[in-house]
Coordinates of C-alpha atoms in Angstrom, one line a residue:
Chain Z
M1 CA 0.0 0.0 0.0
S2 CA 1.4 3.3 -0.9
T3 CA 0.5 6.9 -0.3
T4 CA 2.0 8.4 -3.4
S5 CA -0.3 10.8 -5.3
P6 CA -0.3 9.8 -8.9
A7 CA -0.2 13.4 -10.0
A8 CA 3.2 13.9 -8.3
V9 CA 4.7 10.9 -10.1
G10 CA 3.1 11.7 -13.5
R11 CA 4.9 15.0 -13.7
R12 CA 8.3 13.5 -12.8
T13 CA 10.3 15.1 -15.6
A14 CA 13.8 16.3 -15.4
P15 CA 13.7 19.8 -14.0
A16 CA 14.7 22.4 -16.5
A17 CA 18.1 24.0 -16.0
G18 CA 17.9 26.8 -13.6
T19 CA 14.9 25.7 -11.5
A20 CA 15.7 25.0 -7.9
P21 CA 15.4 21.3 -7.1
G22 CA 12.2 20.4 -5.3
T23 CA 10.0 23.2 -6.7
A24 CA 8.5 21.6 -9.7
Q25 CA 7.6 18.3 -7.9
G26 CA 5.0 19.4 -5.4
P27 CA 5.6 19.1 -1.7
P28 CA 8.3 16.5 -0.9
R29 CA 6.9 13.7 1.3
R30 CA 8.9 13.0 4.3
F31 CA 8.4 9.2 4.5
A32 CA 6.0 6.4 3.4
L33 CA 3.6 6.1 6.3
L34 CA 1.7 2.9 5.6
P35 CA 4.7 0.7 4.6
T36 CA 6.5 1.9 7.7
A37 CA 3.5 1.1 9.9
A38 CA 3.1 -2.3 8.4
L39 CA 6.8 -3.2 8.9
L40 CA 6.6 -2.0 12.5
L41 CA 3.6 -4.1 13.1
G42 CA 5.5 -7.1 11.8
A43 CA 8.4 -6.2 14.1
V44 CA 6.0 -6.0 17.1
Y45 CA 4.6 -9.4 16.3
C46 CA 8.1 -11.0 16.1
L47 CA 9.2 -9.3 19.3
L48 CA 6.1 -10.1 21.3
P49 CA 7.2 -13.5 22.7
V50 CA 10.7 -12.1 23.4
A51 CA 9.1 -9.2 25.3
W52 CA 6.8 -11.7 27.2
V53 CA 9.7 -13.8 28.3
L54 CA 11.7 -10.7 29.5
V55 CA 8.7 -9.8 31.6
A56 CA 7.7 -13.2 32.8
S57 CA 11.2 -14.0 34.0
T58 CA 10.8 -11.3 36.6
K59 CA 7.7 -12.9 38.2
S60 CA 7.6 -15.3 41.1
G61 CA 5.6 -18.5 40.7
S62 CA 2.5 -17.0 42.2
E63 CA 2.7 -13.8 40.2
L64 CA 3.0 -15.7 37.0
F65 CA -0.6 -17.0 37.4
S66 CA -2.2 -14.0 39.1
T67 CA -0.9 -10.8 37.6
F68 CA -1.4 -9.4 34.1
T69 CA 0.9 -10.9 31.6
F70 CA 2.9 -7.9 30.8
L71 CA 3.2 -6.5 34.3
P72 CA 6.7 -7.0 35.7
G73 CA 7.1 -9.0 38.9
T74 CA 9.4 -8.9 41.8
G75 CA 11.1 -12.3 41.5
L76 CA 13.9 -12.0 38.9
A77 CA 16.7 -12.4 41.5
D78 CA 14.9 -15.3 43.1
N79 CA 14.3 -17.0 39.7
L80 CA 18.0 -16.7 38.8
A81 CA 19.0 -18.0 42.2
D82 CA 16.6 -21.0 41.8
L83 CA 17.8 -21.8 38.4
N84 CA 21.5 -21.5 39.6
A85 CA 20.7 -23.9 42.5
Y86 CA 18.6 -26.3 40.5
R87 CA 20.4 -29.7 40.7
E88 CA 23.8 -28.1 41.4
G89 CA 23.6 -25.6 38.5
I90 CA 23.0 -28.2 35.8
Y91 CA 21.5 -25.4 33.6
W92 CA 24.9 -23.9 33.1
R93 CA 26.2 -27.3 32.1
W94 CA 23.5 -27.4 29.4
M95 CA 24.5 -24.0 28.2
A96 CA 28.2 -25.1 28.1
N97 CA 27.3 -28.2 26.2
S98 CA 25.3 -26.2 23.6
G99 CA 28.3 -23.9 23.3
L100 CA 30.6 -26.8 22.8
Y101 CA 28.5 -28.6 20.3
A102 CA 27.6 -25.5 18.3
G103 CA 31.1 -23.9 18.5
L104 CA 33.2 -27.0 17.7
G105 CA 30.5 -28.3 15.3
A106 CA 30.3 -25.0 13.3
V107 CA 34.1 -24.7 13.1
L108 CA 34.5 -28.3 11.7
S109 CA 31.5 -27.7 9.4
T110 CA 32.9 -24.5 8.1
A111 CA 36.2 -26.2 7.3
V112 CA 34.5 -29.1 5.4
S113 CA 32.2 -26.7 3.6
A114 CA 35.1 -24.4 2.6
V115 CA 37.3 -27.1 1.3
S116 CA 34.5 -28.9 -0.5
G117 CA 33.0 -25.8 -2.0
Y118 CA 36.4 -24.5 -3.1
A119 CA 37.2 -27.9 -4.8
L120 CA 33.8 -27.9 -6.6
A121 CA 34.2 -24.3 -7.8
V122 CA 37.9 -24.0 -8.8
Y123 CA 38.6 -27.4 -10.4
R124 CA 37.1 -29.1 -13.4
F125 CA 37.1 -32.8 -13.0
R126 CA 35.2 -35.8 -13.9
G127 CA 32.2 -36.4 -11.6
R128 CA 32.1 -32.8 -10.3
E129 CA 28.4 -32.2 -10.8
A130 CA 27.5 -35.7 -9.7
V131 CA 29.3 -35.2 -6.4
F132 CA 27.7 -31.8 -5.9
N133 CA 24.2 -33.0 -6.7
V134 CA 24.5 -36.0 -4.4
L135 CA 25.7 -33.8 -1.5
L136 CA 22.9 -31.4 -2.2
A137 CA 20.3 -34.2 -2.1
G138 CA 21.2 -34.5 1.6
V139 CA 19.1 -31.4 2.1
L140 CA 16.0 -33.4 1.2
M141 CA 16.6 -36.1 3.8
P142 CA 14.3 -35.5 6.8
P143 CA 16.5 -35.6 9.9
V144 CA 14.2 -38.0 11.7
I145 CA 14.5 -40.5 8.9
L146 CA 18.3 -40.4 9.3
A147 CA 18.1 -40.2 13.1
V148 CA 16.7 -43.8 13.7
P149 CA 19.4 -45.7 11.7
Q150 CA 22.0 -43.2 12.9
Y151 CA 21.1 -44.0 16.5
L152 CA 21.4 -47.7 15.8
L153 CA 24.7 -47.4 14.0
M154 CA 26.0 -45.3 16.9
A155 CA 24.9 -48.0 19.2
E156 CA 26.8 -50.5 17.2
A157 CA 29.9 -48.4 17.5
D158 CA 29.2 -47.9 21.2
L159 CA 28.9 -44.2 20.8
T160 CA 25.4 -43.5 21.8
D161 CA 25.1 -41.1 24.8
S162 CA 28.5 -39.7 23.9
R163 CA 29.2 -36.1 22.9
L164 CA 30.6 -37.4 19.6
S165 CA 27.2 -38.8 18.6
V166 CA 25.8 -35.3 18.7
L167 CA 28.8 -33.7 17.0
L168 CA 29.6 -36.0 14.1
P169 CA 26.4 -36.2 12.1
L170 CA 26.1 -32.5 11.8
I171 CA 29.5 -31.7 10.5
L172 CA 28.6 -32.2 6.9
S173 CA 26.0 -29.5 5.9
P174 CA 24.6 -29.7 2.3
Y175 CA 23.6 -26.1 2.5
G176 CA 27.1 -25.2 3.9
V177 CA 28.8 -26.9 0.9
Y178 CA 26.4 -25.1 -1.5
L179 CA 27.2 -21.7 0.1
G180 CA 30.9 -22.6 0.0
R181 CA 30.8 -23.3 -3.7
I182 CA 28.9 -20.0 -4.5
Y183 CA 31.4 -17.9 -2.5
A184 CA 34.4 -19.6 -4.0
Q185 CA 33.0 -19.2 -7.5
A186 CA 32.5 -15.5 -6.8
A187 CA 35.6 -14.7 -4.8
V188 CA 38.4 -16.8 -6.1
P189 CA 39.6 -15.8 -9.7
G190 CA 41.0 -18.5 -11.8
E191 CA 43.9 -16.3 -13.1
L192 CA 45.1 -15.9 -9.5
V193 CA 45.1 -19.6 -8.9
E194 CA 46.9 -20.1 -12.2
A195 CA 49.5 -17.5 -11.4
A196 CA 50.2 -19.1 -8.0
R197 CA 50.7 -22.4 -9.8
M198 CA 53.2 -20.8 -12.1
D199 CA 55.1 -19.7 -9.1
G200 CA 55.2 -23.3 -8.0
A201 CA 52.8 -23.2 -5.1
G202 CA 51.1 -26.5 -4.2
E203 CA 47.3 -26.8 -4.4
W204 CA 46.8 -27.1 -0.6
R205 CA 48.9 -24.0 -0.1
I206 CA 47.0 -22.1 -2.7
F207 CA 43.8 -23.0 -1.0
L208 CA 45.0 -21.8 2.4
R209 CA 46.9 -18.7 1.3
I210 CA 44.6 -17.5 -1.5
G211 CA 41.2 -19.3 -1.3
V212 CA 40.5 -19.0 2.4
P213 CA 41.3 -15.3 2.8
L214 CA 39.2 -14.4 -0.3
M215 CA 36.3 -16.6 0.9
S216 CA 36.4 -15.3 4.5
P217 CA 33.2 -13.2 4.5
G218 CA 31.3 -16.2 3.1
L219 CA 33.0 -18.5 5.7
V220 CA 31.8 -16.3 8.5
T221 CA 28.3 -16.7 7.1
I222 CA 28.6 -20.5 6.9
F223 CA 29.9 -20.5 10.5
L224 CA 26.9 -18.4 11.7
F225 CA 24.5 -20.5 9.8
Q226 CA 25.8 -23.7 11.2
F227 CA 26.3 -22.4 14.7
T228 CA 22.6 -21.4 14.7
A229 CA 21.5 -24.7 13.2
I230 CA 23.4 -26.8 15.9
W231 CA 22.5 -24.5 18.8
N232 CA 18.9 -24.7 17.8
N233 CA 18.9 -28.4 17.1
F234 CA 16.7 -30.6 19.3
L235 CA 16.0 -33.9 17.6
L236 CA 19.6 -35.4 17.4
P237 CA 20.6 -34.8 21.0
Y238 CA 17.0 -35.8 22.1
I239 CA 17.5 -39.1 20.4
M240 CA 21.1 -39.8 21.1
L241 CA 21.6 -38.7 24.7
S242 CA 20.2 -40.1 27.9
D243 CA 22.7 -38.7 30.4
D244 CA 21.3 -35.2 31.2
G245 CA 24.8 -34.0 32.1
K246 CA 25.5 -34.0 28.4
F247 CA 22.2 -32.4 27.3
P248 CA 22.3 -29.1 25.2
V249 CA 20.0 -26.4 26.6
T250 CA 17.2 -27.2 24.1
V251 CA 16.8 -30.8 25.4
G252 CA 17.4 -29.7 29.0
L253 CA 14.6 -27.1 28.9
F254 CA 12.3 -29.6 27.2
T255 CA 12.7 -32.1 30.0
L256 CA 12.1 -29.4 32.5
L257 CA 8.9 -28.4 30.8
A258 CA 7.8 -32.0 30.6
Q259 CA 8.3 -32.3 34.4
G260 CA 6.6 -28.9 34.9
S261 CA 3.2 -30.2 33.8
T262 CA 3.1 -32.1 37.1
T263 CA 5.0 -29.6 39.2
P264 CA 4.1 -26.0 38.1
A265 CA 6.8 -24.7 40.4
L266 CA 9.2 -25.6 37.6
Y267 CA 7.5 -23.2 35.2
T268 CA 9.4 -20.2 36.5
L269 CA 12.7 -22.1 36.1
V270 CA 11.7 -23.0 32.5
I271 CA 10.8 -19.4 31.7
T272 CA 14.1 -18.0 33.2
G273 CA 16.0 -20.7 31.4
A274 CA 14.3 -19.9 28.1
L275 CA 15.3 -16.2 28.4
L276 CA 18.9 -17.1 29.2
A277 CA 18.9 -19.6 26.3
I278 CA 18.0 -17.0 23.7
V279 CA 20.4 -14.2 24.9
P280 CA 23.6 -15.6 23.5
L281 CA 22.4 -16.0 19.9
V282 CA 20.4 -12.9 19.8
A283 CA 23.4 -10.9 21.1
L284 CA 25.6 -12.6 18.5
F285 CA 23.4 -11.4 15.7
L286 CA 23.0 -8.0 17.1
V287 CA 26.8 -7.6 17.5
I288 CA 27.8 -9.1 14.2
Q289 CA 25.4 -7.2 12.0
R290 CA 27.5 -4.1 12.3
F291 CA 30.1 -5.6 10.0
W292 CA 28.3 -8.4 8.3
S293 CA 25.3 -8.4 6.1
L294 CA 22.2 -10.6 6.7
D295 CA 22.0 -10.9 2.9
L296 CA 25.0 -13.2 2.8
L297 CA 22.8 -15.9 4.4
S298 CA 20.8 -16.4 1.3
G299 CA 24.0 -16.9 -0.8
A300 CA 24.1 -13.3 -2.0
V301 CA 27.5 -12.3 -3.5
K302 CA 28.6 -8.7 -3.9
S303 CA 29.6 -8.3 -7.5
Chain G
M1 CA 35.3 -22.8 -20.4
T2 CA 38.8 -24.1 -21.2
K3 CA 41.6 -22.5 -19.4
P4 CA 43.8 -20.6 -21.8
S5 CA 47.0 -22.0 -20.3
A6 CA 45.7 -25.6 -20.7
S7 CA 44.8 -25.2 -24.3
R8 CA 48.5 -24.7 -25.3
G9 CA 48.9 -28.5 -25.1
R10 CA 50.6 -28.5 -21.7
R11 CA 49.6 -31.5 -19.6
V12 CA 47.8 -30.7 -16.4
P13 CA 50.2 -31.8 -13.6
N14 CA 49.2 -34.7 -11.6
G15 CA 49.0 -32.6 -8.4
V16 CA 46.4 -30.4 -9.9
R17 CA 44.5 -33.3 -11.3
R18 CA 44.4 -35.2 -8.0
A19 CA 43.8 -32.2 -5.7
P20 CA 40.0 -31.9 -5.9
Y21 CA 39.5 -35.5 -5.0
G22 CA 41.7 -35.0 -1.9
F23 CA 39.8 -31.8 -1.0
L24 CA 36.4 -33.6 -1.3
L25 CA 37.5 -36.6 0.7
P26 CA 36.3 -35.4 4.1
A27 CA 32.8 -34.5 2.7
V28 CA 32.6 -37.8 0.9
V29 CA 33.5 -39.8 3.9
L30 CA 31.1 -38.0 6.1
F31 CA 28.4 -38.4 3.6
A32 CA 29.0 -42.1 3.4
L33 CA 29.0 -42.5 7.1
F34 CA 26.1 -40.2 8.2
F35 CA 23.9 -40.1 5.1
A36 CA 24.4 -43.1 2.8
L37 CA 25.1 -45.7 5.4
P38 CA 22.1 -44.8 7.6
I39 CA 19.8 -44.7 4.6
G40 CA 21.0 -48.1 3.5
Y41 CA 20.6 -49.5 7.0
A42 CA 17.1 -48.1 7.2
L43 CA 16.2 -49.9 4.0
W44 CA 17.6 -53.1 5.3
L45 CA 15.8 -52.8 8.6
S46 CA 12.5 -52.0 6.8
L47 CA 12.7 -55.4 5.1
H48 CA 13.2 -57.4 8.3
R49 CA 11.4 -58.2 11.4
I50 CA 12.2 -59.9 14.7
D51 CA 11.1 -63.5 15.0
V52 CA 10.5 -64.6 18.6
R53 CA 10.6 -68.4 19.3
G54 CA 9.0 -69.8 22.4
L55 CA 9.3 -67.3 25.3
G56 CA 11.9 -65.2 23.6
L57 CA 14.5 -66.2 26.2
G58 CA 18.0 -67.6 25.7
K59 CA 20.3 -67.5 22.8
G60 CA 18.8 -67.6 19.3
A61 CA 15.3 -67.1 20.5
R62 CA 15.1 -63.7 18.9
Q63 CA 16.2 -63.6 15.3
E64 CA 16.1 -61.1 12.6
V65 CA 14.3 -62.6 9.6
W66 CA 13.4 -61.4 6.2
A67 CA 10.0 -59.8 6.2
G68 CA 9.5 -58.8 2.6
L69 CA 7.2 -55.9 2.2
S70 CA 5.1 -56.6 5.3
N71 CA 6.4 -53.6 7.2
Y72 CA 5.5 -51.5 4.2
T73 CA 2.0 -52.8 3.9
A74 CA 1.5 -52.3 7.7
A75 CA 2.8 -48.7 7.4
L76 CA 0.6 -47.9 4.4
T77 CA -2.6 -49.3 5.9
D78 CA -1.9 -47.8 9.3
A79 CA -4.9 -45.5 10.1
E80 CA -3.0 -43.4 12.5
L81 CA -0.2 -42.7 10.1
G82 CA -2.8 -41.5 7.5
H83 CA -4.4 -39.3 10.1
G84 CA -1.0 -37.9 11.0
A85 CA -0.2 -37.2 7.3
L86 CA -3.6 -35.4 7.0
R87 CA -2.9 -33.3 10.1
V88 CA 0.5 -32.2 8.8
L89 CA -0.9 -31.4 5.4
G90 CA -3.6 -29.3 7.0
Y91 CA -0.9 -27.6 9.1
G92 CA 1.3 -27.1 6.0
V93 CA -1.6 -25.6 3.9
I94 CA -1.8 -22.9 6.6
V95 CA 2.0 -22.4 7.3
V96 CA 3.5 -22.2 3.7
P97 CA 1.2 -19.7 2.1
V98 CA 1.0 -17.4 5.2
M99 CA 4.7 -17.5 5.9
L100 CA 5.8 -16.9 2.4
G101 CA 3.0 -14.3 1.8
L102 CA 4.3 -12.4 4.8
A103 CA 7.9 -12.8 3.8
L104 CA 7.2 -11.4 0.3
L105 CA 5.1 -8.5 1.7
F106 CA 7.8 -7.5 4.2
A107 CA 10.5 -7.8 1.6
L108 CA 8.6 -5.6 -0.8
L109 CA 7.9 -3.1 2.0
L110 CA 11.6 -3.0 2.9
D111 CA 12.3 -2.3 -0.7
T112 CA 9.9 0.7 -0.8
E113 CA 11.4 4.1 -1.1
R114 CA 11.2 6.5 1.9
V115 CA 10.4 3.7 4.4
R116 CA 11.5 4.5 8.0
A117 CA 12.8 2.0 10.6
R118 CA 14.0 -0.2 7.8
S119 CA 17.0 -1.8 9.4
F120 CA 15.2 -2.1 12.8
S121 CA 12.2 -3.9 11.3
R122 CA 14.4 -6.1 9.2
L123 CA 16.4 -7.2 12.2
A124 CA 13.3 -7.6 14.4
I125 CA 11.4 -9.7 11.9
F126 CA 14.6 -11.9 11.4
L127 CA 15.3 -12.3 15.1
P128 CA 13.1 -15.4 15.6
Y129 CA 15.5 -17.3 13.3
A130 CA 18.0 -17.2 16.1
I131 CA 15.5 -18.7 18.7
P132 CA 15.4 -22.5 18.9
G133 CA 12.2 -24.2 17.8
V134 CA 11.8 -25.8 21.2
V135 CA 12.1 -22.4 23.0
A136 CA 9.8 -20.7 20.5
A137 CA 7.2 -23.4 21.1
L138 CA 7.7 -23.0 24.8
L139 CA 7.2 -19.3 24.7
W140 CA 4.1 -19.4 22.5
G141 CA 2.8 -22.3 24.6
F142 CA 2.8 -20.1 27.6
L143 CA 1.2 -17.3 25.7
Y144 CA -1.6 -19.8 24.7
L145 CA -2.0 -21.2 28.3
P146 CA -5.3 -19.8 29.7
D147 CA -3.8 -19.0 33.2
V148 CA -1.0 -17.0 31.8
S149 CA -2.1 -15.8 28.3
P150 CA -2.6 -12.1 27.7
F151 CA -5.2 -13.0 25.0
H152 CA -7.3 -14.8 27.5
Y153 CA -6.9 -12.0 30.0
L154 CA -8.2 -9.4 27.6
L155 CA -11.1 -11.6 26.4
D156 CA -11.9 -12.3 30.0
R157 CA -12.0 -8.5 30.8
A158 CA -14.1 -7.9 27.7
G159 CA -16.5 -10.5 28.9
L160 CA -16.0 -12.6 25.8
P161 CA -15.8 -16.4 25.7
Q162 CA -12.2 -17.7 25.7
P163 CA -11.4 -20.4 23.2
D164 CA -9.0 -23.2 23.9
L165 CA -6.0 -22.4 21.7
M166 CA -4.4 -25.8 22.0
D167 CA -7.2 -28.1 21.1
G168 CA -9.4 -29.1 18.1
G169 CA -9.1 -26.8 15.0
L170 CA -7.5 -23.9 16.8
L171 CA -4.5 -26.1 17.6
F172 CA -3.6 -26.1 13.9
G173 CA -3.6 -22.3 13.9
S174 CA -1.6 -22.2 17.1
L175 CA 1.0 -24.6 15.8
A176 CA 1.1 -22.9 12.4
N177 CA 1.6 -19.5 14.2
I178 CA 4.8 -20.8 15.8
A179 CA 6.2 -21.9 12.4
V180 CA 5.2 -18.7 10.7
W181 CA 6.7 -16.6 13.5
G182 CA 10.0 -18.6 13.3
G183 CA 10.3 -18.8 9.5
T184 CA 9.1 -15.5 8.1
G185 CA 12.3 -13.6 8.7
F186 CA 14.7 -15.9 7.0
N187 CA 12.5 -16.1 3.9
M188 CA 12.1 -12.4 3.9
I189 CA 15.9 -12.0 3.8
V190 CA 16.2 -14.4 0.8
I191 CA 13.5 -12.5 -1.1
Y192 CA 14.8 -9.1 -0.1
T193 CA 18.3 -10.0 -1.3
A194 CA 16.8 -10.9 -4.7
L195 CA 14.9 -7.7 -4.8
R196 CA 18.0 -5.6 -4.1
S197 CA 20.0 -7.3 -6.9
I198 CA 17.4 -5.9 -9.6
P199 CA 19.1 -2.9 -11.3
A200 CA 17.2 0.4 -10.8
E201 CA 17.0 1.0 -14.5
V202 CA 14.4 -1.7 -14.7
Y203 CA 11.9 0.5 -12.9
E204 CA 12.8 3.8 -14.5
A205 CA 10.6 3.4 -17.5
A206 CA 7.7 2.2 -15.5
R207 CA 8.2 5.2 -13.1
L208 CA 8.2 7.6 -16.1
D209 CA 5.0 6.1 -17.3
G210 CA 3.5 7.0 -14.0
A211 CA 3.2 3.5 -12.5
T212 CA 2.5 3.5 -8.7
P213 CA 4.8 1.6 -6.3
V214 CA 2.0 -1.0 -6.0
Q215 CA 1.9 -1.6 -9.7
I216 CA 5.7 -1.8 -9.9
A217 CA 5.7 -4.4 -7.2
L218 CA 3.1 -6.6 -8.7
R219 CA 4.1 -6.3 -12.4
I220 CA 7.9 -6.0 -12.2
K221 CA 9.3 -6.9 -8.8
I222 CA 7.4 -10.1 -8.1
P223 CA 8.0 -11.6 -11.5
M224 CA 11.7 -10.7 -11.2
V225 CA 12.1 -12.5 -7.9
A226 CA 10.1 -15.6 -9.0
P227 CA 13.2 -17.9 -8.8
S228 CA 13.8 -17.0 -5.1
L229 CA 10.1 -17.5 -4.4
V230 CA 10.3 -21.0 -6.0
L231 CA 13.3 -21.8 -3.8
T232 CA 11.8 -20.5 -0.6
F233 CA 8.5 -22.4 -1.4
F234 CA 10.4 -25.6 -2.0
F235 CA 12.4 -25.4 1.2
S236 CA 9.4 -24.4 3.2
V237 CA 7.4 -27.3 2.1
I238 CA 10.1 -29.7 3.0
A239 CA 10.7 -28.1 6.4
T240 CA 7.0 -28.0 7.2
L241 CA 6.6 -31.7 6.4
Q242 CA 9.3 -32.4 9.0
V243 CA 7.6 -30.6 11.9
F244 CA 8.6 -32.4 15.1
S245 CA 10.0 -30.4 17.9
E246 CA 7.2 -27.8 18.2
P247 CA 4.3 -30.2 18.7
T248 CA 6.6 -32.4 20.9
T249 CA 7.4 -29.4 23.1
L250 CA 3.7 -28.4 23.4
K251 CA 2.6 -31.9 24.3
P252 CA 3.0 -31.5 28.1
L253 CA 0.8 -28.4 28.0
T254 CA -2.2 -29.9 26.3
N255 CA -4.1 -33.1 25.8
G256 CA -4.8 -32.1 22.2
I257 CA -1.5 -33.4 20.9
S258 CA -0.9 -37.2 20.8
T259 CA 2.4 -38.9 20.7
T260 CA 1.7 -39.7 17.1
W261 CA 0.4 -36.3 16.1
S262 CA 2.7 -36.0 13.0
P263 CA 4.2 -38.9 11.0
L264 CA 7.7 -38.1 12.2
M265 CA 6.5 -38.2 15.8
K266 CA 5.1 -41.6 15.0
V267 CA 8.5 -42.8 13.6
Y268 CA 10.1 -41.6 16.8
N269 CA 7.5 -43.3 18.9
D270 CA 7.6 -46.6 17.0
A271 CA 11.4 -46.7 17.2
F272 CA 12.2 -45.4 20.7
V273 CA 9.0 -45.9 22.7
A274 CA 7.5 -49.1 21.3
G275 CA 11.0 -50.3 20.3
N276 CA 10.1 -51.5 16.9
V277 CA 12.9 -50.2 14.7
Y278 CA 11.7 -52.3 11.7
A279 CA 8.2 -50.7 11.5
A280 CA 9.8 -47.3 12.2
S281 CA 12.3 -47.7 9.4
A282 CA 9.6 -48.7 6.9
T283 CA 7.5 -45.6 7.8
A284 CA 10.6 -43.5 7.6
V285 CA 11.4 -44.8 4.1
V286 CA 7.8 -44.2 3.0
L287 CA 8.0 -40.6 4.3
A288 CA 11.4 -40.1 2.6
L289 CA 10.0 -41.4 -0.7
A290 CA 7.0 -39.1 -0.3
T291 CA 9.2 -36.1 0.3
F292 CA 11.3 -36.9 -2.7
A293 CA 8.3 -37.3 -4.9
L294 CA 6.8 -34.1 -3.7
S295 CA 10.1 -32.3 -4.2
F296 CA 10.6 -33.5 -7.8
A297 CA 7.0 -32.7 -8.6
L298 CA 7.5 -29.1 -7.3
L299 CA 10.7 -28.6 -9.2
R300 CA 9.3 -30.0 -12.4
F301 CA 6.3 -27.7 -12.0
A302 CA 8.5 -24.7 -11.4
D303 CA 10.7 -25.7 -14.4
S304 CA 7.8 -26.0 -16.8
R305 CA 6.4 -22.7 -15.6
A306 CA 9.7 -21.1 -16.3
K307 CA 10.0 -22.7 -19.7
N308 CA 6.5 -21.5 -20.6
R309 CA 7.4 -18.0 -19.7
G310 CA 10.6 -18.2 -21.7
T311 CA 8.8 -19.2 -24.9
S312 CA 5.9 -16.9 -24.7

């Protein structure tokens, strides 16, 4: 919906020499009101649950069910203390586990995506498209369908309920390889690789010294994408892990909520835990967007 | 695309020829171990069953035997699986159009001239992407819970009846809302990126002809970003069919969601609760085939549309 008056657009001709700018075009509008309002409405809708959890985490157990939803309570310090004390601070272990799985997994995943994407972009070899298409088809495999046999295979290897069982299956990311190839195609010129070969540099060295630096903005993107994907993952750890000392925060909160249906006292713990669980990622995106563009996530390449 | 240096008859050195295979080795090994092998194993499992002799005690009393297609016929004739598939289809019919419609609308609004609060709105609408599905379901679940919900509070104050948001038909809307909330931002970014790559000259002629921004959006912008719309549609459909963690998370808060609410929940339940990995594998293979068939159908459809446009 726009508020432009057709008359103002229709007479949009180049101003004759000598006329002051802005005189022949009617009153200049300051900003588009309706589009701005619609966007802000969308922003409010998307921020609503976040605002709610900020408020709700300040309520004590009794306030949660008795006072108006968006009325802050008096229990934030108590809630944090309760969460801290809950089973010797197991919540912080969950957070540390999430950080470990997401951090280490995303580093390994970025490395594999970079080296595979670079190979698929820079070299011409037999079977290149076949390899790319087979890797990409992995996107179509529903994780649950993989999870049952993955669990059984991990059990054969005696790896279930280990940290490795959560880490290993997520290292290869089809979307990461796809992004890696796009960034390498856009950022690594063939002439540069050729010139380095003339100078006698080995292929691995060319990749590390030329490919990786040129691809770095894209690699940051792949890292963020994978970090988010692993941090937000629920299914794989839910299936693989039974020792709650190894849980990531998603599975930990889920088990808390499931117990909460019988003991509502746990609800305040769940809410406070949910707030703390979203802080790191939201902070990461807020901090990083100053020097990194969201558009890169969709495979956009600056030409 | 031949390299000029290679066309002068110089042999490509062995190191260069072998390098890509070495570079791709980690990806190929990981693919074999964590994609190909599990898929093969699932196929194998789906064709077997456990045969229990006597009381099922002692060595050799439980054996894996060839089951032929019996697991598949059981899966395909399972009423609960059919209901689950229908439920997820109904859920998807709400989620995909609403989510992509909103994503397209917001992307077009972001691309409008003289819009204020552009970067703030873009970041705010994208923010749910950074929130785990489990946590999103948990937050919305509390917002749906009658004792806590602001909606119920307001309806109560207004003296209106308060619907149960987590049961019956409304449950679909409530679950769909979580997915729409979580997925709109990412798709908006994909479409907005495509919009920004359209050169400004494309609009110039239309502007001079006095086209309104709405006309430009409908007649020029949307057709120009059609490829990214196809892509987002394709991935949204696949992601929607795989819904698992949101209904699983909401389950403790309501009686409206069964352990077999969606087909994937049934796979989980068969494998890890009922302990029948053979039936679960067969169901999983059926779902994978259905996903593949749907994906190819969508891609073919998009392809033929594109070809028709190209020849007209």
